[in-house]
CSV table of C-alpha atoms in Angstrom, one decimal:
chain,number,residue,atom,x,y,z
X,1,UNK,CA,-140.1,-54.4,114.9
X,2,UNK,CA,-141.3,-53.1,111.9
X,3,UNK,CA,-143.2,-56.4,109.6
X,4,UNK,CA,-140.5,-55.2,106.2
X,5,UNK,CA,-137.6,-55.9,108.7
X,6,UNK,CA,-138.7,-58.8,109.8
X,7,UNK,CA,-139.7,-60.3,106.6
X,8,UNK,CA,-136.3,-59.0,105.4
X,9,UNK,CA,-134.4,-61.2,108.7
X,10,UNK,CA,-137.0,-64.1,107.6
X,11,UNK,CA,-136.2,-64.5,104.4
X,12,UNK,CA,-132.1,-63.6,104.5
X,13,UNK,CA,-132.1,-67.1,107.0
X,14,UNK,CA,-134.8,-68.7,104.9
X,15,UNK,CA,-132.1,-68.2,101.7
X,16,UNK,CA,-129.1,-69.3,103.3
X,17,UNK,CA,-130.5,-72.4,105.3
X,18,UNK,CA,-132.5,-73.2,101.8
X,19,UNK,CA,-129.4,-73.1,99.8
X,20,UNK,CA,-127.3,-75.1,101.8
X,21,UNK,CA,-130.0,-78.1,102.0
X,22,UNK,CA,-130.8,-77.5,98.6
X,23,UNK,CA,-127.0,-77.6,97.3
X,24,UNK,CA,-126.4,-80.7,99.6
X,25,UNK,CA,-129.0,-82.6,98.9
X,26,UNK,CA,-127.9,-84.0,95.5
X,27,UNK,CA,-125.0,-85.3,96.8
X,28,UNK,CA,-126.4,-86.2,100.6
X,29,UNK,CA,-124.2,-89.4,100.4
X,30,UNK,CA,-120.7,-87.5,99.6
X,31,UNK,CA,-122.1,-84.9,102.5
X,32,UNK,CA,-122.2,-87.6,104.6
X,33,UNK,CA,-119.5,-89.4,103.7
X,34,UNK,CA,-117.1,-85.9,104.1
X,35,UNK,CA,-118.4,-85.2,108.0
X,36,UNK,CA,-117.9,-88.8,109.0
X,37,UNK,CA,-114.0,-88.0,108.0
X,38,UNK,CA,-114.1,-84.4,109.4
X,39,UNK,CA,-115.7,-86.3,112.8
X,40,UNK,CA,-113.1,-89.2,113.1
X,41,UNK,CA,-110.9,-88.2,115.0
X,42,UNK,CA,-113.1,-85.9,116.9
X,43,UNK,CA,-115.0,-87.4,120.6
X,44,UNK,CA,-118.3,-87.8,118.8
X,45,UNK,CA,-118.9,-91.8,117.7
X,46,UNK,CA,-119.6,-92.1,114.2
X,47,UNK,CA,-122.7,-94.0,114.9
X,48,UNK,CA,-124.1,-90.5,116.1
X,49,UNK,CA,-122.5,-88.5,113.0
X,50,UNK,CA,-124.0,-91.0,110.1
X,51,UNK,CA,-127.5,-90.2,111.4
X,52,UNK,CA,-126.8,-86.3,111.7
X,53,UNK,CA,-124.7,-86.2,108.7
X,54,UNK,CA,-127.7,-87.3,106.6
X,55,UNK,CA,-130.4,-85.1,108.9
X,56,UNK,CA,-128.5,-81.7,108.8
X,57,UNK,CA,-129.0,-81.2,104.9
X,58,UNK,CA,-133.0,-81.9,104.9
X,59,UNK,CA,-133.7,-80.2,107.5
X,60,UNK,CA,-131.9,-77.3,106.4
X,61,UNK,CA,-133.8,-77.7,103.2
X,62,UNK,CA,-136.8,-78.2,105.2
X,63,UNK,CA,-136.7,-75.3,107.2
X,64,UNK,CA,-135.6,-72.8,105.4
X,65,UNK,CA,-138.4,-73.3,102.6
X,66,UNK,CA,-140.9,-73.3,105.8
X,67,UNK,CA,-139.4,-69.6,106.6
X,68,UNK,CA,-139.3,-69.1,102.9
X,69,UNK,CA,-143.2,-69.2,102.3
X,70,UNK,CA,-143.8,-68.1,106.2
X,71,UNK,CA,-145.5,-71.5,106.9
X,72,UNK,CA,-145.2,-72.7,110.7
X,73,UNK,CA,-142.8,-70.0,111.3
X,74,UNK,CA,-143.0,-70.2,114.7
X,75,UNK,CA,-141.8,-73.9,115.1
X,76,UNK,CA,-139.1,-73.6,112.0
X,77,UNK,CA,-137.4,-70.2,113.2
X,78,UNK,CA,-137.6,-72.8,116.8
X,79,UNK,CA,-136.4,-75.7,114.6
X,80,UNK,CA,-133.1,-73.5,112.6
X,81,UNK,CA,-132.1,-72.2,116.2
X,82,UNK,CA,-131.8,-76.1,118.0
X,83,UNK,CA,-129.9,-77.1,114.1
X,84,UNK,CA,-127.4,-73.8,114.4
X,85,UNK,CA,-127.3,-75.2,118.2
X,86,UNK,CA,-126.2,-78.5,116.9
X,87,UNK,CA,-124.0,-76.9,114.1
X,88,UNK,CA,-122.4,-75.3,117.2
X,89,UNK,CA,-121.8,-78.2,119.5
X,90,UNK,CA,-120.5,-80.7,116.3
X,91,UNK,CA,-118.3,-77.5,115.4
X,92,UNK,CA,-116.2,-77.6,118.8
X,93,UNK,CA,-115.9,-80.9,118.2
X,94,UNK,CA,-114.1,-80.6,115.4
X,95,UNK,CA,-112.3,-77.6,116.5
X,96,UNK,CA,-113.5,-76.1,113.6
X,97,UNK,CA,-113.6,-72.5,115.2
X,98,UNK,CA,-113.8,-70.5,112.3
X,99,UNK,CA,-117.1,-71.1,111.6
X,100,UNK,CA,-118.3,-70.4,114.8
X,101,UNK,CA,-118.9,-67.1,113.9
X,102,UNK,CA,-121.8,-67.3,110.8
X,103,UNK,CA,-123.5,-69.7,113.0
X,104,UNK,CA,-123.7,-67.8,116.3
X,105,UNK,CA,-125.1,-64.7,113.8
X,106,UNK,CA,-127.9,-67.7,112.3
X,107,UNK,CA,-128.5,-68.4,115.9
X,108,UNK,CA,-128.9,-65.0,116.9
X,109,UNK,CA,-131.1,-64.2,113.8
X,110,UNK,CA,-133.6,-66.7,114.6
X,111,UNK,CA,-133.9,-65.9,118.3
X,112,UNK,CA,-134.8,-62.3,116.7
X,113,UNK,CA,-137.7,-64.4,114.3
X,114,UNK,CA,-138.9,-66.0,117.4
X,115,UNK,CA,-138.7,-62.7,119.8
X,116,UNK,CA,-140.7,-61.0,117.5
X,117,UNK,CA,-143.0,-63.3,115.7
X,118,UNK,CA,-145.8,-60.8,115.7
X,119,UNK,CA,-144.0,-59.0,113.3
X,120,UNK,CA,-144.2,-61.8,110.8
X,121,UNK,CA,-146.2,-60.9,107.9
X,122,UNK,CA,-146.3,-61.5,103.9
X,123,UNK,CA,-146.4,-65.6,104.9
X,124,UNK,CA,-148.7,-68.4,104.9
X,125,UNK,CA,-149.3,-68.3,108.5
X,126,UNK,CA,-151.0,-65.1,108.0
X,127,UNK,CA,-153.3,-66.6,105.8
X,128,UNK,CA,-154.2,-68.9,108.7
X,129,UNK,CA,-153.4,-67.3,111.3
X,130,UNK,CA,-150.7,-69.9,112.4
X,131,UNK,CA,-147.2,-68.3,113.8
Protein backbone atom coordinates (compact mmCIF):
# COMPACT_ATOMS: atom_id res chain seq x y z
CA UNK A 1 0.00 0.00 0.00
CA UNK A 2 1.33 3.08 -0.94
CA UNK A 3 2.42 5.29 2.79
CA UNK A 4 -0.06 8.66 1.25
CA UNK A 5 -3.00 6.10 1.21
CA UNK A 6 -2.51 4.86 4.22
CA UNK A 7 -1.88 7.98 6.00
CA UNK A 8 -4.99 9.15 4.05
CA UNK A 9 -7.18 5.77 5.68
CA UNK A 10 -5.34 6.72 9.14
CA UNK A 11 -6.29 9.86 9.51
CA UNK A 12 -10.14 9.78 7.71
CA UNK A 13 -10.73 7.13 11.04
CA UNK A 14 -8.47 9.13 13.29
CA UNK A 15 -11.14 12.35 12.36
CA UNK A 16 -14.26 10.65 12.73
CA UNK A 17 -13.51 8.53 15.94
CA UNK A 18 -11.78 11.95 17.32
CA UNK A 19 -14.90 13.95 16.65
CA UNK A 20 -17.23 11.73 18.07
CA UNK A 21 -15.21 11.46 21.56
CA UNK A 22 -14.46 14.90 21.30
CA UNK A 23 -18.25 16.18 20.63
CA UNK A 24 -19.37 13.72 23.47
CA UNK A 25 -17.23 14.29 25.91
CA UNK A 26 -18.75 17.61 27.20
CA UNK A 27 -21.85 16.16 27.81
CA UNK A 28 -20.56 12.45 28.75
CA UNK A 29 -23.37 12.35 31.42
CA UNK A 30 -26.35 13.18 28.93
CA UNK A 31 -24.39 10.50 26.57
CA UNK A 32 -24.74 8.22 29.05
CA UNK A 33 -27.81 9.03 30.36
CA UNK A 34 -29.39 8.69 26.40
CA UNK A 35 -27.86 4.94 25.84
CA UNK A 36 -29.09 3.71 29.21
CA UNK A 37 -32.79 4.65 27.63
CA UNK A 38 -31.94 3.42 24.06
CA UNK A 39 -30.59 0.01 26.09
CA UNK A 40 -33.73 -0.46 28.39
CA UNK A 41 -35.60 -2.43 26.81
CA UNK A 42 -32.93 -4.16 25.02
CA UNK A 43 -31.31 -7.82 26.71
CA UNK A 44 -28.15 -6.00 27.80
CA UNK A 45 -28.50 -5.14 31.95
CA UNK A 46 -28.01 -1.58 32.56
CA UNK A 47 -25.34 -2.32 34.94
CA UNK A 48 -23.19 -3.36 31.79
CA UNK A 49 -24.39 -0.20 29.62
CA UNK A 50 -23.57 2.65 32.55
CA UNK A 51 -19.91 1.43 32.45
CA UNK A 52 -19.85 1.36 28.49
CA UNK A 53 -21.87 4.33 28.06
CA UNK A 54 -19.28 6.40 29.86
CA UNK A 55 -16.12 4.25 28.20
CA UNK A 56 -17.27 4.48 24.50
CA UNK A 57 -16.82 8.37 24.30
CA UNK A 58 -13.00 8.43 25.84
CA UNK A 59 -11.91 5.98 24.20
CA UNK A 60 -13.15 7.16 21.01
CA UNK A 61 -11.48 10.36 21.95
CA UNK A 62 -8.50 8.41 23.01
CA UNK A 63 -8.00 6.56 19.98
CA UNK A 64 -8.56 8.50 17.47
CA UNK A 65 -6.02 11.29 18.62
CA UNK A 66 -3.43 8.12 18.98
CA UNK A 67 -4.19 7.47 15.00
CA UNK A 68 -4.30 11.18 14.69
CA UNK A 69 -0.49 11.94 15.68
CA UNK A 70 0.41 8.07 14.50
CA UNK A 71 1.42 7.29 18.19
CA UNK A 72 0.96 3.42 19.11
CA UNK A 73 -0.79 2.83 15.90
CA UNK A 74 -0.48 -0.54 16.02
CA UNK A 75 -2.44 -1.17 19.37
CA UNK A 76 -5.14 1.92 18.67
CA UNK A 77 -6.00 0.85 14.96
CA UNK A 78 -6.27 -2.90 17.34
CA UNK A 79 -8.15 -0.86 20.03
CA UNK A 80 -10.93 1.19 17.27
CA UNK A 81 -11.50 -2.35 15.60
CA UNK A 82 -12.61 -4.36 19.29
CA UNK A 83 -14.75 -0.59 20.06
CA UNK A 84 -16.50 -0.70 16.33
CA UNK A 85 -16.80 -4.64 17.46
CA UNK A 86 -18.58 -3.46 20.55
CA UNK A 87 -20.48 -0.70 18.64
CA UNK A 88 -21.59 -3.68 16.59
CA UNK A 89 -22.79 -6.17 19.16
CA UNK A 90 -24.70 -3.11 21.49
CA UNK A 91 -26.16 -2.12 17.91
CA UNK A 92 -28.10 -5.60 17.43
CA UNK A 93 -29.12 -5.15 20.59
CA UNK A 94 -30.86 -2.34 20.09
CA UNK A 95 -31.98 -3.39 16.70
CA UNK A 96 -30.64 -0.33 15.62
CA UNK A 97 -29.67 -1.72 12.05
CA UNK A 98 -29.16 1.26 10.32
CA UNK A 99 -26.15 2.02 11.61
CA UNK A 100 -24.66 -1.18 11.03
CA UNK A 101 -23.42 -0.09 7.93
CA UNK A 102 -20.73 3.03 8.90
CA UNK A 103 -19.53 0.74 11.51
CA UNK A 104 -18.86 -2.39 9.51
CA UNK A 105 -16.91 0.30 6.93
CA UNK A 106 -14.79 1.65 10.56
CA UNK A 107 -14.27 -1.98 11.16
CA UNK A 108 -13.14 -2.80 7.87
CA UNK A 109 -10.93 0.42 7.75
CA UNK A 110 -8.96 -0.50 10.65
CA UNK A 111 -8.35 -4.09 9.74
CA UNK A 112 -6.76 -2.30 6.47
CA UNK A 113 -4.45 0.03 9.24
CA UNK A 114 -3.60 -3.09 10.94
CA UNK A 115 -2.96 -5.32 7.62
CA UNK A 116 -0.74 -2.96 6.45
CA UNK A 117 1.01 -1.16 9.24
CA UNK A 118 4.27 -1.00 7.36
CA UNK A 119 2.76 1.47 5.37
CA UNK A 120 2.33 3.84 8.20
CA UNK A 121 4.33 6.83 7.88
CA UNK A 122 4.15 10.71 8.73
CA UNK A 123 3.45 9.52 12.65
CA UNK A 124 5.14 9.46 15.90
CA UNK A 125 5.80 5.91 15.80
CA UNK A 126 8.19 6.54 12.98
CA UNK A 127 10.07 8.76 15.05
CA UNK A 128 10.55 5.81 17.37
CA UNK A 129 10.12 3.25 15.54
CA UNK A 130 6.97 1.91 17.44
CA UNK A 131 3.94 0.59 15.09
Amino acid sequence: MNKISYLIIRLSVAISLFGHGLVRLPKLQTFSDGMLKEFENSMLPSILVMPLSYAIPIAEFVFGLLLLVGLFTRFSAFGSAFLMLLLMFGTCMVENFGALPSQFIHAGFCAILIHFIQSNSFALDKTSKRT
